[in-house]
XYZ file of C-alpha atoms in Angstrom:
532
model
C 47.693 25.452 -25.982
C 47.420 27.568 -28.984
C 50.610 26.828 -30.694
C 49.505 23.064 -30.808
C 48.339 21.426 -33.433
C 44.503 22.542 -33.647
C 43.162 19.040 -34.566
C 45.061 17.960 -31.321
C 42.314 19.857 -28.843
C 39.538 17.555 -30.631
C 41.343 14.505 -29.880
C 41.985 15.720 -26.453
C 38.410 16.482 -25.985
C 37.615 12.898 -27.238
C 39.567 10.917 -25.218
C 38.939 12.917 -22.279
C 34.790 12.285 -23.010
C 35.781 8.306 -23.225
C 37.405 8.205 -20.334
C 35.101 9.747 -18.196
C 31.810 8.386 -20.534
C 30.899 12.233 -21.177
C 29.222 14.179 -24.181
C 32.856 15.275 -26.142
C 30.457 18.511 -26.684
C 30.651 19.195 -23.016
C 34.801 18.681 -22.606
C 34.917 21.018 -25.487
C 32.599 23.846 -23.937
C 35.029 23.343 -20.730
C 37.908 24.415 -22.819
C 36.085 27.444 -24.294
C 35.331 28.364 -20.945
C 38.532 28.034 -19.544
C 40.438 29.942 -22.669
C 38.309 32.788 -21.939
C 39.004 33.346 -18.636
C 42.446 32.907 -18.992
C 41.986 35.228 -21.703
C 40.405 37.813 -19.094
C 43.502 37.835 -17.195
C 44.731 38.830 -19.938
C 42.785 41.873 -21.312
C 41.137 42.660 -17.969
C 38.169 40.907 -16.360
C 35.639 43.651 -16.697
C 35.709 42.395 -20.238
C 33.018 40.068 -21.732
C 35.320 37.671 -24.141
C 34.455 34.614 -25.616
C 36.406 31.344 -26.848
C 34.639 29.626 -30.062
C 36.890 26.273 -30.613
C 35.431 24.886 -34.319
C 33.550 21.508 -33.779
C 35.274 20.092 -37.491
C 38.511 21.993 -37.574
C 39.399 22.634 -34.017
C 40.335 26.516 -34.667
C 40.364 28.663 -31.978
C 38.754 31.980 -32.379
C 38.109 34.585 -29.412
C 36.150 37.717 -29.691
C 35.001 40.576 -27.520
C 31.171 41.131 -26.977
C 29.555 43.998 -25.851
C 25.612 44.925 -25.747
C 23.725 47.266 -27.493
C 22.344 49.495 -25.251
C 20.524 53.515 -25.953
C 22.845 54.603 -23.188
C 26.234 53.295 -22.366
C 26.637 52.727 -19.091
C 29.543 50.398 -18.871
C 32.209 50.929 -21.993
C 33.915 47.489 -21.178
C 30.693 45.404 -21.656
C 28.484 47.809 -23.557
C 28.011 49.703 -26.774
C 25.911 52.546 -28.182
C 23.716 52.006 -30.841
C 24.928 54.421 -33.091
C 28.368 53.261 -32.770
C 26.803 49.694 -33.511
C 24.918 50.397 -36.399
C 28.064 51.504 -37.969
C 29.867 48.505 -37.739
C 26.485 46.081 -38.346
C 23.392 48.724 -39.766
C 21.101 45.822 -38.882
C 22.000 46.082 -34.652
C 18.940 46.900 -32.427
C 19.261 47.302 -28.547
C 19.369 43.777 -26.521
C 21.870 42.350 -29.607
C 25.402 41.334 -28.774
C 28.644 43.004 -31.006
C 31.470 41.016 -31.088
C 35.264 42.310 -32.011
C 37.446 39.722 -33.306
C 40.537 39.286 -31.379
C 43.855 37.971 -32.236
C 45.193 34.766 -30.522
C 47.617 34.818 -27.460
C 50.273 32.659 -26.609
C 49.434 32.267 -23.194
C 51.709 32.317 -20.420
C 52.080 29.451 -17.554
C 49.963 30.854 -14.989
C 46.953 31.402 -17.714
C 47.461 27.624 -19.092
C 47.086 26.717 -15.001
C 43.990 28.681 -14.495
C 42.961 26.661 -17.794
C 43.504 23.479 -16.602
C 42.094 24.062 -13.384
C 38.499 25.422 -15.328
C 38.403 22.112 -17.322
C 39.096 19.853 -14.848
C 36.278 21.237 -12.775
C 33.954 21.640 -15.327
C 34.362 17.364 -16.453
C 34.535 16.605 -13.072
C 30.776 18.190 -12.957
C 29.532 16.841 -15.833
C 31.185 13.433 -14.586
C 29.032 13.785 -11.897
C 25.500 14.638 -13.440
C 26.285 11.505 -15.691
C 26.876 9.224 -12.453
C 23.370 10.750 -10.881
C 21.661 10.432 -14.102
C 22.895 6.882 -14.258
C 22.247 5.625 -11.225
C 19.154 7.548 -10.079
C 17.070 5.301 -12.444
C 18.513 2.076 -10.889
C 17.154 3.084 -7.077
C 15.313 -0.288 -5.895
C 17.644 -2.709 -7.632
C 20.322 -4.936 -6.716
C 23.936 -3.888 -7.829
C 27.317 -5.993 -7.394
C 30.307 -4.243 -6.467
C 33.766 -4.967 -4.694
C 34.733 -3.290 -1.093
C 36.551 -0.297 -1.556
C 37.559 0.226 2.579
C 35.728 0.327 5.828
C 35.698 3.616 7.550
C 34.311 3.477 10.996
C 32.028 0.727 10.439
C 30.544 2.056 7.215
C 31.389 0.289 3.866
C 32.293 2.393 0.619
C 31.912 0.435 -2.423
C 33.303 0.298 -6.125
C 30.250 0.270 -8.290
C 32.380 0.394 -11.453
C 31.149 3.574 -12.790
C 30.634 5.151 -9.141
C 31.070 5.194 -5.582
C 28.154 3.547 -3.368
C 27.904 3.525 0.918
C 26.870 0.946 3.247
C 25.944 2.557 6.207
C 26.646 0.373 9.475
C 22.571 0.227 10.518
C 21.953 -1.162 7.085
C 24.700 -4.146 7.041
C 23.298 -7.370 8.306
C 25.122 -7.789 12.135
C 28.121 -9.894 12.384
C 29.559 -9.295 8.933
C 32.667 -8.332 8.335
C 34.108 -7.216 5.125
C 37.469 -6.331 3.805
C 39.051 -4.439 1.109
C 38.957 -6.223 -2.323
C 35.393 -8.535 -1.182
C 33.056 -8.681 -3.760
C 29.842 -7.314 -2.577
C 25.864 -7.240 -3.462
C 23.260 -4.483 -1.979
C 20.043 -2.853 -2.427
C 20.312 0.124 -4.313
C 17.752 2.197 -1.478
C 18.431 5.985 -2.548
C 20.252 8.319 -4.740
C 20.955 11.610 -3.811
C 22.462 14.910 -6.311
C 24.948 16.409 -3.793
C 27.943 19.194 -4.459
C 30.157 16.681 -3.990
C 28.712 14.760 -6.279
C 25.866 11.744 -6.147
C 25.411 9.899 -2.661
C 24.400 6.297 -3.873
C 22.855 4.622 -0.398
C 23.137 0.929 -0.207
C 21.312 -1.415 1.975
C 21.707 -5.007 2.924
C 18.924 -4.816 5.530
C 16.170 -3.804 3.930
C 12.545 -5.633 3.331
C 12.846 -4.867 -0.496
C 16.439 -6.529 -0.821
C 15.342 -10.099 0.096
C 12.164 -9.497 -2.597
C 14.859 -8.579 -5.276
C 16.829 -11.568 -4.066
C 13.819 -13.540 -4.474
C 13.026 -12.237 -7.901
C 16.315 -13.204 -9.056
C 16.301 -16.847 -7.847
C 12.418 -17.413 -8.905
C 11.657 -17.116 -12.505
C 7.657 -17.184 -11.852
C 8.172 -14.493 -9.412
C 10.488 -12.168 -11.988
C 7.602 -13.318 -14.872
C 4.940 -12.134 -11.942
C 3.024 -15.740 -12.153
C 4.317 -15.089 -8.717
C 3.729 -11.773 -6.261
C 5.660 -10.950 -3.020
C 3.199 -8.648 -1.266
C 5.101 -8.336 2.310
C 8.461 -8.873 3.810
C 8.982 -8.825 7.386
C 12.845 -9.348 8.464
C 14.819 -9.504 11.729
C 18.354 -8.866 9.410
C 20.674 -11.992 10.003
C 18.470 -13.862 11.694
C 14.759 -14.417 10.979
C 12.447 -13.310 8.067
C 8.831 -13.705 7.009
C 7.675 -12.731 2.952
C 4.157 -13.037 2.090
C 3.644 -14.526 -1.930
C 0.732 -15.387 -3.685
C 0.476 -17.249 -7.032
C -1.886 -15.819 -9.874
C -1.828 -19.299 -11.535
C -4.038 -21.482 -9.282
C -1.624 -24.553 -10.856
C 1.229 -23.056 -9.431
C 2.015 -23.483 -5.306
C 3.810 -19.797 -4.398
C 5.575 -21.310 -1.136
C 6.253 -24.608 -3.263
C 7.567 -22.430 -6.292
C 10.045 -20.596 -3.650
C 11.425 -23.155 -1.976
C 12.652 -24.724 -5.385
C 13.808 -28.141 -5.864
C 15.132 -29.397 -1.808
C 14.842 -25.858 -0.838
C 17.439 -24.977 -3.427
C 15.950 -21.388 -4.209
C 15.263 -20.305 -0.721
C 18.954 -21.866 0.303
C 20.650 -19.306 -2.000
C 18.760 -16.285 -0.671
C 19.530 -17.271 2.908
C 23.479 -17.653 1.429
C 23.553 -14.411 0.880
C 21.673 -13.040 3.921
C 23.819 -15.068 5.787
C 22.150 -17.626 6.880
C 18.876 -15.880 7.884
C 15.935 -18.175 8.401
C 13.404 -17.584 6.061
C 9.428 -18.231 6.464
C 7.022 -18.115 3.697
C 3.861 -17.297 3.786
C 0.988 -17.914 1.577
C -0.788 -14.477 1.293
C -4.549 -13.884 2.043
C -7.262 -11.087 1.391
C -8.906 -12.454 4.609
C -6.661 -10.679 7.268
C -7.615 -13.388 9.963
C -6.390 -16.207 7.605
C -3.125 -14.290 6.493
C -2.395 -13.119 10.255
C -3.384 -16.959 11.309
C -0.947 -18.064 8.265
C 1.898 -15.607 9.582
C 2.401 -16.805 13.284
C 3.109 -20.100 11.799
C 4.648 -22.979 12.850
C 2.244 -21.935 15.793
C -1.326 -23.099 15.639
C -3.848 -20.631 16.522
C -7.057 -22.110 18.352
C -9.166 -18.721 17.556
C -9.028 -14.887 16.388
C -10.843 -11.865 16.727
C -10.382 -8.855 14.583
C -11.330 -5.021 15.798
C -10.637 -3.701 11.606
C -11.411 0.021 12.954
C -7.915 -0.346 15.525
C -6.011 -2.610 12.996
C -5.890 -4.673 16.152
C -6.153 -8.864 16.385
C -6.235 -10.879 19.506
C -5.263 -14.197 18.851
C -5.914 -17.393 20.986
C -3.597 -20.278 21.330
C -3.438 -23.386 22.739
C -1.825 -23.092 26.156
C 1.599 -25.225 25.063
C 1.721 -23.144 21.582
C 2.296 -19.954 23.463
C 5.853 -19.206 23.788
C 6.125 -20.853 20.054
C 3.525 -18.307 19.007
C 5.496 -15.445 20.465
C 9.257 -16.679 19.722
C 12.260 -15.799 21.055
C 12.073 -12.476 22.615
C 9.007 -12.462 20.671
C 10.967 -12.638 17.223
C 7.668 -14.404 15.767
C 4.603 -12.093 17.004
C 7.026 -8.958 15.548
C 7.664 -10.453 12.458
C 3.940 -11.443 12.073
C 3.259 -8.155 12.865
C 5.303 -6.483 10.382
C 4.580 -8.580 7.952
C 0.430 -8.079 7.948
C 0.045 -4.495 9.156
C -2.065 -5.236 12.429
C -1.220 -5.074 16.060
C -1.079 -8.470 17.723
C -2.219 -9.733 20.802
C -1.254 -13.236 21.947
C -3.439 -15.181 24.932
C -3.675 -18.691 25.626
C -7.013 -20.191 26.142
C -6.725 -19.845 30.076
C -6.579 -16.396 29.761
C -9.184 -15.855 26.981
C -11.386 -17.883 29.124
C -10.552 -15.935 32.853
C -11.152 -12.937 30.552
C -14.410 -14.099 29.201
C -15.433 -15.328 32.846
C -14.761 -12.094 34.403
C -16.308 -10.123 31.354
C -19.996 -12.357 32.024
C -19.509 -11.636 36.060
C -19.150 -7.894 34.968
C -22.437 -7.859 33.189
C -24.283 -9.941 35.417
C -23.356 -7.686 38.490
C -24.523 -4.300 36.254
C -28.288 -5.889 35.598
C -28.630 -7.362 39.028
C -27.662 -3.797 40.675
C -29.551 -2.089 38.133
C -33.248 -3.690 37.217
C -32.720 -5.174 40.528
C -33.335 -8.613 39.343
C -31.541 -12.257 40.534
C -28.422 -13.343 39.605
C -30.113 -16.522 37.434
C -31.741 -13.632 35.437
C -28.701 -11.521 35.241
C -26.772 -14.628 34.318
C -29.769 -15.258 31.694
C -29.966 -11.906 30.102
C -25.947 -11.847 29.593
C -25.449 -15.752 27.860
C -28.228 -14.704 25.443
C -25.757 -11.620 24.445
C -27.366 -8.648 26.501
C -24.438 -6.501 27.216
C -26.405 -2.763 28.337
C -29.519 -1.493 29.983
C -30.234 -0.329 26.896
C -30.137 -3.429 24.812
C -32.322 -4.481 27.050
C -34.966 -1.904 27.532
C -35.503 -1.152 24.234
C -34.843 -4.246 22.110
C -37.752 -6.042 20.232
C -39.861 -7.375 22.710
C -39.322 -10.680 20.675
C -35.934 -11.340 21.395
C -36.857 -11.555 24.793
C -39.362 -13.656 24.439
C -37.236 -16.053 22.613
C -34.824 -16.706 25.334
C -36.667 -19.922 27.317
C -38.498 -19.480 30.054
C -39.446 -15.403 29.834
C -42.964 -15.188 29.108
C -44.691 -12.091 27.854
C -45.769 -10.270 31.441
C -41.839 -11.142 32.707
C -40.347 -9.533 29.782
C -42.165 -6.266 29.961
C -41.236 -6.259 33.828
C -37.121 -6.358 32.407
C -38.024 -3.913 30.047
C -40.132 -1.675 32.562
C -36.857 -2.190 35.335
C -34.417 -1.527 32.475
C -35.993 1.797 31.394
C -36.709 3.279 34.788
C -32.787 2.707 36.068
C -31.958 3.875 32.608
C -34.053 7.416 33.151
C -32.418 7.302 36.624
C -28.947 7.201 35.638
C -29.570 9.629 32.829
C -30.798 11.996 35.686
C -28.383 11.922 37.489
C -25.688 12.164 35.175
C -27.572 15.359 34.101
C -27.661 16.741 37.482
C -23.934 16.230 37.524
C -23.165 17.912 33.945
C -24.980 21.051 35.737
C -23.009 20.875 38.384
C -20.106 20.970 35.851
C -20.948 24.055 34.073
C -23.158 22.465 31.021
C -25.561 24.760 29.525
C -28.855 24.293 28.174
C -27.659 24.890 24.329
C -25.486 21.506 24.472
C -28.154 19.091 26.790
C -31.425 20.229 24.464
C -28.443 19.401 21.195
C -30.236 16.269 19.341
C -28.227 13.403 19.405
C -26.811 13.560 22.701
C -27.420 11.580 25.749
C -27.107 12.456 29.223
C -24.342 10.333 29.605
C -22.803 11.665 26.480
C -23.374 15.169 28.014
C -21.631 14.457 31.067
C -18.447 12.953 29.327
C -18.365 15.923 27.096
C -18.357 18.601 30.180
C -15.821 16.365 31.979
C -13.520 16.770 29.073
C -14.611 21.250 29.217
C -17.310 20.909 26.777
C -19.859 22.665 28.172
C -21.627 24.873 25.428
C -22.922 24.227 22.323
C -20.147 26.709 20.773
C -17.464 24.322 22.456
C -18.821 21.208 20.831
C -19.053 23.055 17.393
C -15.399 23.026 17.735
C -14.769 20.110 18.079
C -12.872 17.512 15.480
C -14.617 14.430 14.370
C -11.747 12.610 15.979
C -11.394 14.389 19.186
C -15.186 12.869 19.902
C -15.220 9.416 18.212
C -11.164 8.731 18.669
C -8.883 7.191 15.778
C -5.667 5.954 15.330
C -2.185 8.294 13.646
C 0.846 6.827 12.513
C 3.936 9.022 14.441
C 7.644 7.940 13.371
C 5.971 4.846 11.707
C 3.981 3.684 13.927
C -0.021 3.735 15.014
C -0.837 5.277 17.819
C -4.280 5.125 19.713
C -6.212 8.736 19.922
C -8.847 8.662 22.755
C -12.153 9.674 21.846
C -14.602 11.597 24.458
C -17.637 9.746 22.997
C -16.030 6.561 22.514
C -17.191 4.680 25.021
C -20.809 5.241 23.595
C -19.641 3.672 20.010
C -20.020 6.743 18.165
C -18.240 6.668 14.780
C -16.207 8.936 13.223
C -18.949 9.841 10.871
C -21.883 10.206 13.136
C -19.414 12.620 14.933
C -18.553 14.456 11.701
C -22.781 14.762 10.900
C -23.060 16.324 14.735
C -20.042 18.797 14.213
C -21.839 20.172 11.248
C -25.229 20.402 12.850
C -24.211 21.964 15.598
C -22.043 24.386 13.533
C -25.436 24.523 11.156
C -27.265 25.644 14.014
C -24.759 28.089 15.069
C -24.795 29.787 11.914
C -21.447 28.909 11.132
C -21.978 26.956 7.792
C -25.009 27.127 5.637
C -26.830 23.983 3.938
C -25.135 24.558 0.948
C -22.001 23.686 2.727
C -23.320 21.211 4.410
C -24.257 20.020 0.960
C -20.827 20.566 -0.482
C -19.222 18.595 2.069
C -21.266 15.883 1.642
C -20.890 15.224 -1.977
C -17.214 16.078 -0.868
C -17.160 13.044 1.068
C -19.143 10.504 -0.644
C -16.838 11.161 -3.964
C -13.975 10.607 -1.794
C -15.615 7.313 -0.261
C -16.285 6.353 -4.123
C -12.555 7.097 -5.117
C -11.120 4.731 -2.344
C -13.719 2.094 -3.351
């Protein structure tokens, strides 16, 4: 390598750096390195030598360092600084000597171990370029060509890199063969030893928006928005748009001209069906808009669960939930909220046995008759409590309760209330409960007798307690929501008249002081500000 002609390693470094679309700089430093440690096996590796190749001229000049050290404790890579000072007076410990020395023809073994050192060394930087090209490009479409199949997974030519298709992310039933042109979702990038994993998808929600963006101008100018994408790959999908022009239709602008935008997208999904949706702020209207072409007769929202029970007409039912209930997932998906699906014979059996319910708890309660009972519960009196301690106006306004009947209700409401409370006291006593946690403010006795069924029987134990543990909530666990039970549920307690309870009864305890108490609350209400 030496005897050739110097100029010849710069143009070797060039066209090595075009080829592989590398810094020149970096095939160059790969060809210092690898003259040096061929140059090592030379003089002996316990040597510190160094290759210099000139950037302009190409000549090669090699050198010997050693350190300047007060004490020499390694010859081979160290000197002393008197020794140093003698061949540069200026040396001070920490600075480097370096010996010229003269240039070796070197032998085939050495001009192996040279090669090998360069090849690894552009191979690495090839690599760092393919990351640093492609990481930027994650959540993009790219076109490629099929390189093979290998056990259902499909390795694409990206041009300037190497891309997978893993079998869960091509859309079922297609097949692909060597030399097909090919168009995924660019989904993540990954630095790896052997170099950068590109991961492509053909399944996922965010593909179909790109697709869309590409085939809608007003969507890729954002007059347009996708906000949700719901898709059953190959077969069914549901996107959400809305239009920030009010002169512009979003579903209109998507379809195109005879459905000619939406027909290219489902080309390329192969032939998946394709529903748009016009988005909403109002989740009822968006969830009503979602489980189209069903018609929904009624809704009703809990926001707290994220849950929606929605009523259709009893011939709309199996549309509403599709084929193996394609539509009522998708739907789901697509707005964020649980779905429940009844027809209006079950909403109504449900609502029938719901007012027999009631009406049996005030006739066996305030002993009254079941024309009462059945009074009391169609004006909207669901508890003993509503009723005994509700404005005395309300009951007056229902028709035919005069003044002297409604105190009676209220009288009959109260005393079965103070009974029940009793004995559900009586009970927590029985249970353990001590007199700490039943004189607590805020509780109820039937409050106190959930708690000590659950082991809460001092005030210490409910100190412990977690906001959630009392007034329930809802985690998300490999994706989806799941449903914590609450001990205090049942009574409507929220989260934050749990939380305020917690921190009284720690208050009281002498856990916390009111300057945390303080703290926490300004804690929470800039929180409550920041999400606003």
């Amino acid at each position: 390598m030496v005897s050739a002609n110097r100029l010849e390693l710069l143009q070797i470094a060039d066209a090595v750096a075009r080829e592989k679309l590398i810094d020149p700089g970096l095939v160059i430093e790969a060809m210092e390195d690898s003259l040096a440690k061929a140059a090592r096996s030379r003089y002996g590796a316990e040597y510190d030598i160094r290759a210099e190749i000139d950037r302009k001229t190409g000549e090669l000049r090699m050198s010997r360092a050693r350190e300047v050290v007060e004490e020499v404790e390694n010859h081979f890579t160290e000197i002393a600084l008197s020794e140093a000072r003698a061949m540069n007076p200026e040396a001070e410990p920490g600075d480097f000597i370096a010996e010229p020395l003269p240039t070796l023809e070197f032998g085939r073994i050495a001009a192996q171990t040279a090669k090998q050192v360069i090849v690894q060394k552009v191979r690495e930087a090839e690599r760092e370029r393919q990351y640093d090209e492609f990481k930027d490009r994650v959540g993009t479409i790219i076109n490629g060509v099929v390189k093979r199949v290998e056990y259902g997974n499909v390795i694409v030519d990206l041009g300037r890199g190497e891309g997978v298709i893993r079998r869960d992310q091509l859309i079922p039933r297609e097949m692909y063969r060597n030399g097909d042109r090919i168009r995924a979702f660019i989904r993540d990038v990954r630095a790896e030893t052997r170099g950068p994993q590109i991961f492509l998808s053909r399944t996922a929600p965010e593909f179909m928006s790109e697709l869309f963006k590409m085939e809608v101008p007003e969507i890729y100018d954002g007059v347009i928005e996708v906000k949700a994408v719901a898709r059953d790959p190959g077969s069914r999908a549901k996107i959400g748009v809305i239009s920030h022009d009010s002169s512009i239709d979003p579903v209109g602008a998507c379809v195109g001209m005879r459905g000619s935008r939406v027909q290219a997208v489902v080309s390329e999904l192969s032939g998946e069906k394709i529903d748009i949706i016009p988005w909403s702020e109002d989740p009822a209207t968006f969830i009503v808009n979602a489980l189209q072409p069903a018609e929904v007769a009624k809704v009703v929202l809990d926001e707290d669960a994220r849950r929606i029970e929605v009523v259709v007409p009893d011939e709309q039912l199996s549309l509403a939930i599709g084929r193996r209930g394609q539509n009522v997932r998708l739907a789901s998906q697509l707005t964020g909220w649980d779905i429940d699906i009844l027809t209006e014979e079950e909403e109504s059996a449900r609502r029938q046995a719901e007012f027999a319910e009631r009406t049996n708890l005030f006739m066996e309660t305030m002993n009254v008759d079941e024309f009462v009972a059945q009074l009391l519960v169609s004006e909207g009196f669901t508890t003993l409590e509503e009723v005994a301690y509700v404005e005395m106006d309300e009951l007056l306004s229902i028709e035919g309760v005069d003044e002297e009947t409604a105190e009676e209700l209220q009288a009959r409401a109260r005393e079965s209330l103070e009974e029940l409370n009793q004995q559900a006291l009586e009970k927590a006593r029985e249970l353990g409960v001590k007199d700490d946690l039943v004189e607590f403010e805020g509780l109820t006795p039937q409050m106190i007798l959930a708690l000590a069924q659950d082991g809460v029987l001092t005030l210490e134990d409910f100190a412990t307690c977690a906001d959630w543990e009392l007034a329930g909530g809802w985690t998300v666990v490999d994706g989806k929501r799941q449903k914590d039970d609450g001990v205090l549920e049942p009574f409507d307690v929220s989260l934050e008249e749990a939380q305020a309870m917690v921190m009284r009864a720690r208050l009281g305890l002498g856990w916390v002081t009111e300057e945390d108490l303080a703290a926490a609350e300004e804690g929470d209400a800039a929180e409550a500000e920041a999400e606003a």
